[in-house]
XYZ file of C-alpha atoms in Angstrom:
572
model
C -9.220 -13.776 -188.206
C -11.690 -12.220 -185.781
C -13.166 -15.213 -184.831
C -9.708 -16.813 -183.816
C -8.822 -13.669 -182.097
C -12.157 -13.748 -179.869
C -11.430 -17.464 -179.080
C -7.877 -16.457 -177.731
C -9.079 -13.650 -175.940
C -11.895 -15.852 -174.386
C -9.491 -18.444 -173.225
C -7.152 -15.980 -171.672
C -10.037 -14.662 -169.676
C -10.870 -18.066 -168.591
C -7.247 -18.690 -167.582
C -6.979 -15.585 -165.684
C -10.068 -16.108 -163.792
C -9.191 -19.664 -162.989
C -5.642 -18.972 -161.637
C -7.222 -16.150 -159.427
C -9.604 -18.822 -157.967
C -7.260 -21.590 -157.926
C -4.052 -20.101 -156.884
C -4.600 -20.629 -152.946
C -5.520 -24.301 -153.221
C -2.384 -25.006 -155.140
C 0.972 -25.806 -154.008
C 3.528 -23.174 -154.904
C 6.192 -25.583 -156.346
C 3.761 -26.092 -159.430
C 5.165 -24.312 -162.370
C 2.963 -22.330 -164.772
C 3.813 -24.861 -167.894
C 2.520 -27.916 -165.366
C -0.622 -25.717 -164.264
C -1.444 -24.989 -167.884
C -1.064 -28.563 -168.896
C -2.940 -30.039 -165.972
C -5.847 -27.769 -166.939
C -5.989 -27.693 -170.557
C -4.534 -31.239 -171.848
C -4.289 -31.564 -175.680
C -7.499 -33.514 -175.856
C -9.730 -30.708 -174.361
C -8.137 -28.018 -176.373
C -8.869 -29.745 -179.566
C -12.392 -30.842 -178.251
C -13.034 -26.936 -177.976
C -13.300 -26.325 -181.524
C -16.117 -28.934 -181.809
C -17.926 -27.665 -179.060
C -20.375 -24.640 -179.114
C -18.943 -21.312 -177.736
C -21.466 -20.413 -175.163
C -21.714 -23.894 -173.365
C -17.757 -24.146 -173.179
C -17.456 -20.849 -171.446
C -20.185 -21.749 -168.839
C -18.871 -25.219 -168.010
C -15.166 -23.951 -167.816
C -16.302 -21.098 -165.424
C -18.754 -22.993 -163.270
C -16.590 -26.039 -162.576
C -14.014 -24.430 -160.074
C -16.666 -22.459 -158.432
C -18.478 -25.650 -157.425
C -15.338 -26.795 -156.105
C -14.839 -23.536 -154.132
C -18.182 -23.819 -152.622
C -17.903 -27.451 -151.752
C -14.617 -26.679 -150.059
C -16.114 -23.619 -148.006
C -18.888 -25.903 -146.520
C -16.385 -28.596 -145.292
C -14.500 -25.897 -143.454
C -17.739 -24.493 -142.098
C -18.509 -28.342 -140.685
C -14.996 -28.461 -139.278
C -15.556 -25.364 -136.955
C -16.010 -26.191 -133.230
C -19.579 -26.047 -131.851
C -20.109 -23.686 -128.788
C -21.156 -25.602 -125.497
C -24.840 -25.346 -124.729
C -25.447 -23.577 -121.431
C -27.890 -25.597 -119.207
C -30.450 -23.516 -117.534
C -30.046 -23.691 -113.612
C -33.089 -25.398 -111.807
C -34.241 -23.570 -108.719
C -34.974 -25.427 -105.650
C -38.814 -25.952 -104.972
C -39.998 -25.146 -101.431
C -42.897 -26.714 -100.226
C -45.204 -24.033 -98.316
C -48.523 -23.616 -96.677
C -50.562 -20.941 -94.941
C -50.009 -19.793 -91.748
C -46.213 -21.372 -91.937
C -43.779 -20.345 -89.017
C -40.406 -19.211 -89.221
C -38.909 -22.439 -87.957
C -41.052 -24.498 -90.491
C -40.224 -22.268 -93.305
C -36.284 -22.648 -92.164
C -36.576 -26.215 -92.004
C -38.281 -26.510 -95.465
C -35.505 -24.178 -97.093
C -32.885 -26.189 -95.431
C -31.328 -22.855 -93.928
C -30.924 -21.550 -90.394
C -33.425 -19.440 -88.694
C -30.993 -16.620 -88.395
C -30.842 -16.642 -92.392
C -34.831 -16.160 -92.314
C -34.746 -13.209 -89.946
C -31.765 -11.510 -92.063
C -33.735 -11.899 -95.257
C -36.999 -10.335 -93.483
C -34.797 -7.748 -92.051
C -33.751 -6.527 -95.642
C -37.381 -6.641 -96.900
C -40.075 -3.957 -95.846
C -41.566 -6.157 -93.115
C -41.499 -5.483 -89.430
C -39.616 -8.340 -87.742
C -39.088 -6.851 -84.257
C -42.069 -8.987 -82.772
C -41.254 -12.142 -84.737
C -40.511 -15.265 -83.133
C -39.533 -18.641 -84.420
C -43.092 -19.736 -83.713
C -44.640 -16.805 -85.186
C -46.892 -17.536 -88.383
C -45.726 -15.669 -91.599
C -47.994 -14.046 -94.285
C -47.869 -15.344 -97.742
C -46.106 -12.171 -98.826
C -43.390 -12.795 -96.346
C -42.980 -16.355 -97.684
C -42.986 -15.578 -101.258
C -40.371 -12.580 -100.661
C -37.953 -14.868 -98.374
C -37.850 -17.683 -100.992
C -37.550 -15.352 -103.871
C -34.606 -13.470 -102.102
C -33.005 -16.931 -101.426
C -33.192 -17.774 -105.263
C -35.674 -20.536 -104.818
C -38.998 -21.086 -106.121
C -42.334 -22.056 -103.895
C -45.235 -24.291 -104.144
C -48.381 -24.269 -101.935
C -49.522 -27.600 -100.358
C -51.432 -28.998 -97.602
C -49.585 -28.768 -94.242
C -47.851 -32.266 -93.101
C -49.317 -33.283 -89.897
C -46.982 -35.097 -87.641
C -47.537 -38.509 -86.382
C -49.432 -38.563 -83.013
C -47.887 -40.670 -80.703
C -50.702 -42.572 -78.739
C -50.245 -42.088 -75.044
C -49.568 -45.438 -73.413
C -48.553 -44.421 -69.887
C -49.598 -46.134 -66.528
C -51.563 -44.418 -64.311
C -52.945 -44.861 -60.762
C -56.271 -46.369 -60.228
C -58.985 -44.336 -58.856
C -60.269 -44.238 -55.231
C -60.738 -47.791 -53.540
C -64.243 -49.136 -52.720
C -64.706 -48.490 -48.811
C -65.682 -51.806 -48.416
C -62.445 -53.313 -49.700
C -60.248 -51.036 -47.106
C -58.755 -52.785 -44.180
C -56.605 -51.533 -41.426
C -52.934 -51.296 -42.071
C -49.979 -50.278 -39.481
C -48.275 -46.942 -39.857
C -45.211 -45.890 -41.836
C -43.242 -43.648 -39.568
C -40.202 -41.503 -40.519
C -37.546 -40.643 -37.995
C -36.231 -37.049 -38.910
C -33.929 -34.536 -37.354
C -30.583 -32.950 -37.165
C -27.246 -34.908 -37.603
C -26.129 -36.660 -34.692
C -29.344 -36.114 -32.583
C -29.664 -39.678 -32.170
C -32.053 -40.845 -34.717
C -30.552 -44.163 -35.645
C -29.678 -45.022 -32.124
C -33.178 -44.879 -31.313
C -34.046 -47.134 -34.145
C -31.487 -49.416 -33.073
C -32.935 -49.642 -29.671
C -36.589 -50.222 -30.978
C -35.427 -53.027 -33.354
C -32.387 -54.489 -31.280
C -29.750 -54.113 -33.963
C -26.488 -52.268 -34.242
C -27.073 -50.108 -37.298
C -25.036 -47.354 -35.937
C -21.830 -49.176 -35.676
C -21.801 -50.183 -39.633
C -22.366 -46.469 -40.544
C -19.204 -44.707 -41.698
C -18.394 -42.222 -39.016
C -21.436 -43.136 -37.314
C -23.491 -40.813 -39.506
C -26.378 -42.305 -41.564
C -25.840 -41.934 -45.225
C -28.896 -43.975 -46.915
C -32.245 -44.081 -46.310
C -33.595 -47.492 -44.523
C -36.892 -49.079 -44.153
C -37.370 -51.648 -41.266
C -40.554 -53.261 -39.713
C -40.533 -53.370 -35.875
C -42.715 -55.446 -33.768
C -43.571 -54.019 -30.407
C -44.291 -56.154 -27.154
C -48.050 -55.392 -27.705
C -47.960 -57.340 -30.855
C -48.441 -53.754 -33.025
C -46.246 -53.385 -36.126
C -44.648 -50.380 -37.361
C -42.546 -49.489 -40.576
C -39.709 -47.189 -39.709
C -37.793 -45.006 -42.286
C -34.522 -43.757 -41.052
C -33.659 -40.637 -42.886
C -30.211 -39.018 -42.797
C -29.586 -35.997 -40.995
C -26.784 -34.303 -42.819
C -27.285 -31.080 -44.693
C -26.462 -32.846 -47.740
C -29.148 -35.521 -47.795
C -32.191 -32.967 -48.050
C -33.975 -34.806 -50.766
C -33.820 -37.852 -48.934
C -35.841 -36.334 -46.214
C -38.007 -34.916 -48.280
C -38.728 -38.197 -50.250
C -39.151 -39.949 -46.639
C -41.780 -37.171 -45.539
C -43.991 -37.657 -48.457
C -44.499 -41.581 -48.185
C -45.085 -41.566 -44.358
C -48.114 -41.257 -42.257
C -46.193 -39.840 -39.049
C -43.007 -38.260 -38.324
C -41.021 -38.412 -35.408
C -38.868 -35.393 -34.895
C -36.127 -36.158 -32.844
C -34.278 -33.036 -31.152
C -31.401 -33.382 -28.869
C -32.076 -31.852 -25.192
C -28.575 -30.400 -24.982
C -28.296 -29.068 -28.506
C -31.749 -27.587 -29.220
C -33.376 -26.738 -32.433
C -30.827 -26.893 -35.400
C -30.736 -26.164 -39.061
C -31.916 -29.673 -40.216
C -34.438 -29.631 -37.549
C -36.070 -26.788 -39.077
C -35.663 -28.225 -42.670
C -37.485 -31.561 -41.278
C -40.479 -29.381 -39.596
C -40.743 -27.580 -43.184
C -41.094 -31.196 -44.913
C -43.675 -32.149 -42.609
C -45.741 -29.305 -43.346
C -45.235 -29.557 -47.104
C -46.348 -33.292 -46.887
C -49.268 -32.230 -44.180
C -47.944 -35.268 -42.145
C -48.484 -35.218 -38.309
C -45.496 -34.921 -35.914
C -44.627 -36.599 -32.667
C -41.670 -34.760 -30.762
C -39.123 -37.038 -29.362
C -36.641 -34.982 -27.025
C -33.606 -37.218 -26.767
C -30.320 -37.172 -24.754
C -32.476 -36.400 -21.745
C -29.919 -38.434 -19.626
C -27.056 -35.721 -20.061
C -26.729 -33.021 -17.053
C -26.935 -30.248 -19.668
C -30.306 -31.250 -21.123
C -33.133 -28.933 -21.117
C -36.291 -30.437 -22.739
C -38.192 -27.082 -21.867
C -36.011 -24.884 -23.654
C -36.393 -27.142 -26.710
C -40.144 -26.806 -26.563
C -40.057 -23.293 -26.325
C -37.567 -23.158 -29.104
C -40.005 -24.792 -31.468
C -42.819 -22.546 -30.790
C -41.540 -20.013 -33.294
C -41.791 -22.989 -35.885
C -45.638 -23.514 -35.020
C -44.682 -26.752 -33.122
C -46.906 -26.311 -30.276
C -46.780 -29.186 -27.554
C -49.898 -30.344 -25.684
C -49.021 -28.783 -22.610
C -49.065 -25.533 -24.139
C -52.418 -26.122 -25.723
C -51.281 -27.752 -29.084
C -51.675 -31.218 -30.658
C -47.961 -32.352 -30.994
C -47.107 -35.051 -28.451
C -43.802 -34.543 -26.732
C -41.908 -37.435 -25.176
C -38.755 -37.268 -23.448
C -36.357 -40.254 -24.126
C -32.594 -41.447 -23.825
C -32.095 -43.580 -27.048
C -28.626 -44.594 -25.743
C -29.850 -46.099 -22.655
C -33.481 -47.233 -23.702
C -35.286 -44.967 -21.513
C -39.088 -44.139 -22.102
C -39.125 -45.798 -25.664
C -42.464 -47.710 -24.762
C -44.258 -44.401 -24.233
C -42.907 -43.205 -27.647
C -44.204 -46.663 -29.161
C -47.564 -46.044 -27.669
C -47.866 -42.389 -28.627
C -47.391 -43.629 -32.420
C -49.876 -46.544 -32.011
C -52.304 -43.883 -30.729
C -51.675 -41.312 -33.163
C -52.431 -43.986 -35.989
C -55.552 -45.097 -34.721
C -56.689 -41.654 -34.463
C -55.752 -41.486 -38.107
C -57.588 -44.675 -38.980
C -55.056 -45.773 -41.625
C -56.519 -48.284 -44.142
C -55.327 -49.677 -47.546
C -56.870 -51.706 -50.353
C -55.079 -54.931 -50.668
C -56.696 -56.164 -53.942
C -55.841 -55.229 -57.474
C -52.773 -53.769 -59.059
C -49.985 -52.795 -56.864
C -48.863 -48.972 -56.075
C -45.908 -48.275 -54.236
C -42.955 -45.856 -53.933
C -39.214 -46.497 -54.440
C -37.487 -45.328 -51.090
C -33.620 -46.342 -52.440
C -32.157 -48.255 -55.141
C -28.391 -49.681 -55.518
C -26.756 -52.397 -57.695
C -25.881 -55.479 -56.219
C -23.094 -57.893 -57.718
C -25.238 -61.166 -57.412
C -28.840 -59.470 -57.671
C -28.449 -56.891 -60.125
C -30.651 -53.639 -59.627
C -32.320 -53.829 -56.417
C -34.908 -51.329 -54.932
C -36.240 -50.680 -51.562
C -39.818 -50.015 -51.787
C -43.006 -49.472 -49.685
C -46.062 -50.884 -50.936
C -49.098 -48.637 -50.586
C -51.719 -50.291 -52.522
C -52.415 -54.086 -53.524
C -50.426 -57.107 -52.635
C -47.170 -57.696 -54.436
C -46.238 -61.150 -55.328
C -43.483 -62.977 -57.351
C -44.045 -62.629 -60.983
C -45.549 -59.279 -61.061
C -44.452 -56.778 -63.706
C -43.868 -53.342 -62.360
C -42.926 -50.233 -63.741
C -41.226 -47.236 -62.105
C -39.991 -43.971 -63.928
C -38.260 -45.147 -67.191
C -37.342 -48.828 -65.967
C -39.341 -51.945 -65.416
C -39.112 -55.294 -63.590
C -40.410 -58.680 -63.509
C -40.319 -59.627 -59.654
C -37.940 -62.356 -59.291
C -37.125 -62.187 -55.534
C -38.685 -60.338 -52.602
C -36.760 -59.839 -49.586
C -37.157 -58.094 -46.260
C -34.707 -55.998 -44.228
C -33.260 -59.248 -42.719
C -32.782 -60.867 -46.264
C -35.599 -63.089 -45.766
C -37.627 -64.268 -48.932
C -41.042 -63.070 -48.842
C -43.908 -64.812 -50.842
C -46.119 -61.605 -50.856
C -45.982 -57.995 -49.590
C -48.959 -56.176 -48.095
C -49.566 -52.324 -47.805
C -47.118 -50.462 -45.515
C -44.477 -53.173 -45.683
C -40.886 -52.447 -46.859
C -39.484 -54.776 -49.331
C -36.371 -55.388 -51.496
C -37.484 -56.121 -55.277
C -34.942 -58.038 -57.115
C -35.631 -58.281 -60.995
C -35.470 -54.798 -62.478
C -34.097 -54.595 -66.136
C -32.493 -51.106 -65.455
C -32.170 -49.193 -62.333
C -34.891 -46.729 -61.593
C -34.545 -43.411 -59.310
C -35.256 -43.010 -55.775
C -38.674 -41.390 -55.259
C -40.081 -42.811 -58.454
C -43.522 -44.331 -58.484
C -44.039 -48.029 -58.792
C -47.197 -49.215 -60.811
C -48.158 -52.618 -61.466
C -48.993 -53.471 -65.464
C -50.630 -56.296 -66.965
C -47.865 -57.633 -69.224
C -44.450 -57.317 -70.135
C -45.363 -55.877 -73.514
C -47.428 -53.058 -71.766
C -44.301 -52.355 -69.482
C -42.088 -51.713 -72.675
C -44.707 -49.537 -74.044
C -45.097 -47.485 -70.836
C -41.415 -46.920 -70.830
C -41.065 -46.034 -74.340
C -43.898 -43.388 -73.866
C -42.050 -41.792 -70.968
C -38.749 -41.658 -72.636
C -40.573 -40.078 -75.694
C -42.124 -37.713 -73.301
C -38.849 -36.636 -71.634
C -37.071 -36.284 -74.838
C -39.935 -33.947 -76.108
C -39.454 -31.735 -72.917
C -35.579 -31.618 -73.556
C -36.222 -30.620 -77.040
C -38.592 -27.868 -76.029
C -36.222 -26.717 -73.262
C -33.352 -26.722 -75.847
C -35.377 -24.543 -78.084
C -36.050 -21.880 -75.534
C -32.248 -21.611 -74.997
C -31.562 -21.476 -78.688
C -34.354 -18.921 -79.419
C -32.757 -17.000 -76.363
C -29.472 -17.116 -78.060
C -30.736 -16.314 -81.547
C -32.471 -13.197 -80.381
C -29.228 -12.008 -78.592
C -27.638 -12.925 -81.938
C -29.624 -11.009 -84.051
C -29.786 -7.894 -81.895
C -25.907 -8.037 -81.772
C -26.032 -8.459 -85.607
C -28.509 -5.526 -86.050
C -26.409 -3.007 -83.918
C -23.413 -4.232 -85.905
C -25.148 -3.344 -89.182
C -26.472 -0.344 -87.708
C -22.715 0.814 -87.065
C -21.772 0.779 -90.774
C -24.611 3.392 -91.913
C -22.927 6.525 -93.655
C -19.796 4.665 -94.197
C -17.842 3.900 -97.340
C -16.763 0.678 -98.346
C -13.259 1.377 -97.327
C -14.182 2.486 -93.971
C -16.269 -0.670 -93.581
C -13.494 -2.655 -94.601
C -11.052 -0.971 -92.062
C -13.557 -1.657 -89.184
C -13.991 -5.173 -89.961
C -10.192 -5.690 -90.308
C -9.633 -4.273 -86.663
C -12.520 -6.235 -85.097
C -11.242 -9.467 -86.696
C -7.604 -8.757 -85.529
C -9.038 -8.090 -81.863
C -10.990 -11.544 -81.876
C -7.947 -13.524 -83.057
C -5.637 -11.891 -80.486
C -8.107 -12.932 -77.793
C -8.349 -16.602 -78.698
C -5.352 -18.287 -77.510
C -5.704 -16.317 -74.044
C -9.329 -17.679 -73.425
C -8.480 -21.309 -74.470
C -5.387 -21.301 -72.380
C -7.295 -19.864 -69.220
C -10.053 -22.579 -69.854
C -7.609 -25.573 -69.925
C -6.018 -24.613 -66.816
C -8.967 -23.816 -64.840
C -11.224 -27.240 -65.639
C -11.285 -30.281 -63.435
C -12.935 -33.297 -64.750
C -15.027 -35.248 -62.211
C -16.522 -38.806 -62.185
C -18.949 -39.746 -59.523
C -20.064 -43.267 -58.589
C -21.931 -44.239 -55.508
C -23.342 -47.151 -53.502
C -26.899 -45.967 -53.754
C -28.833 -43.455 -55.795
C -29.535 -41.221 -52.642
C -25.960 -40.884 -52.141
C -25.195 -39.739 -55.833
C -28.249 -37.400 -55.619
C -26.882 -35.586 -52.536
C -23.159 -35.324 -54.132
C -24.604 -33.918 -57.259
C -26.929 -31.535 -55.161
C -23.790 -30.270 -53.381
C -21.972 -29.591 -56.846
C -24.994 -27.611 -57.905
C -24.297 -25.198 -55.082
C -20.516 -24.695 -56.512
C -20.097 -21.001 -57.277
C -16.330 -20.477 -57.841
C -16.409 -21.203 -61.458
C -14.238 -18.118 -62.197
C -11.512 -19.666 -60.346
C -12.077 -23.665 -60.980
C -14.711 -24.919 -63.613
C -16.108 -28.577 -62.605
C -16.731 -30.897 -65.605
C -18.944 -33.543 -64.485
C -17.987 -36.367 -66.951
C -19.947 -39.257 -65.658
C -21.928 -40.440 -62.681
C -23.856 -43.671 -61.651
C -24.361 -46.035 -59.063
C -22.417 -49.273 -58.253
C -19.024 -50.321 -57.947
C -16.053 -48.905 -59.737
C -15.441 -50.950 -63.013
C -12.774 -50.928 -65.440
C -14.553 -48.820 -67.830
C -14.930 -46.086 -65.251
C -11.116 -46.161 -64.705
C -10.522 -46.041 -68.433
C -12.946 -42.975 -68.718
C -10.987 -41.189 -66.011
C -7.691 -41.898 -67.706
C -9.346 -40.439 -70.856
C -10.633 -37.304 -69.315
C -7.957 -37.158 -66.563
C -10.708 -37.327 -63.978
C -10.506 -37.042 -60.345
């Protein structure tokens, strides 16, 4: 009796424990009878009497537990995995000893102002630092660390050294190779004092009639043969105030200067300027007092006025020859020519006709049939067809050589003026002409000169940038100092008022700038004329009323591209 009771109690306990564990896993609709029959079928109940008591209890109790543990493992596997956070990689900056601020900014990919601002909030003194100043290792480390980067020391990268391939003049010539040459004379003076008329009488031409308004606007080079058989190369320079650069260029390539002064007008502004050009070039002067045929002419007054400018005539104990002439009537021109020949003999003018050619560009222009053409004077060597020349950033292989009468020349000796055809690009007036051995060398010379010009421009731009950055840093520092002692609310209020003021001013500034700007496009027949116009524009000082915007300038005829450019910019 007791044994049967114990078995029933044991089964009840087992059933109770199993129901508590399996209740959450079973559907609610399953009845107690079905549950009991499912757990304890008749076969299993009958088999219980034939098993040992202990093993039956353990099997029955451990089977549901194993099922529950497996279920929990499956539930845990189905939980979502948290994303793995990848550690951010810091940028590595390559640094070296004695690194400058500019180099550090470039290596970090930041602006120079950012480097200054980072150093400003450190314990370092930045008052005397410039973009080219070398930083200490502590400054470099602190700047990189505050910027959220890492540093790595390495050897400084040496910039590639560009080989100098420029063409230069030859050394002094052997005295045994020097032969006499004819003089190069520049006619200079004030506008409308008769310079071109004098040249017309000497070479029996009508240049004055071809000039616009009777005023010389170009610098011309001509050869004049005298009755005595002597030859003189004349340079006719403009007398207008705008052509000061032409007169200066003419003074530096001549041996003698004929200073033309009108006897009825006296010493004028451009007369004084011509005297100054002659002194700077250290060229002797011959005084030609023109228009002496007029009743109001007073040559003595002209000589007295020139004394105050250190032009002392021979009759006053000086060394300047003074010739009274009348260019319009051709009076006393022979005496002027003889004075030039006498002075040239005293100077003992000689030149070397051998070797590579050296010369100077007097004027340049663009011809429709010939392309870029230059008027030049040969100073050394003998120029021949096929020679390779370099002038400024342009080079040429000589295809054609012409004189002032468009006569083809086979060779050009020193002191002879010549028009050279064959330039790839148009050089600038005043450039030095040098002959080189080959076209390859000419290209290398042009590349080197272009590189040097770019480097000089970069240095000038950097100076301007450094000045602007210094002003910006000072303004920024004052702006930060003004916030000292303020709360964050006060700072926000100040920034809001400043931004509001700037926004209100911007439309007015834009409108004023749009209304007071005039775009300009300049095209000239020769380089000297464009140079003169640009010089006049440089003297413009009314930007507060109307700002001039130079869009484009060049030499040659007006083309369709120039017209299209003018339409684009609404140019004048």
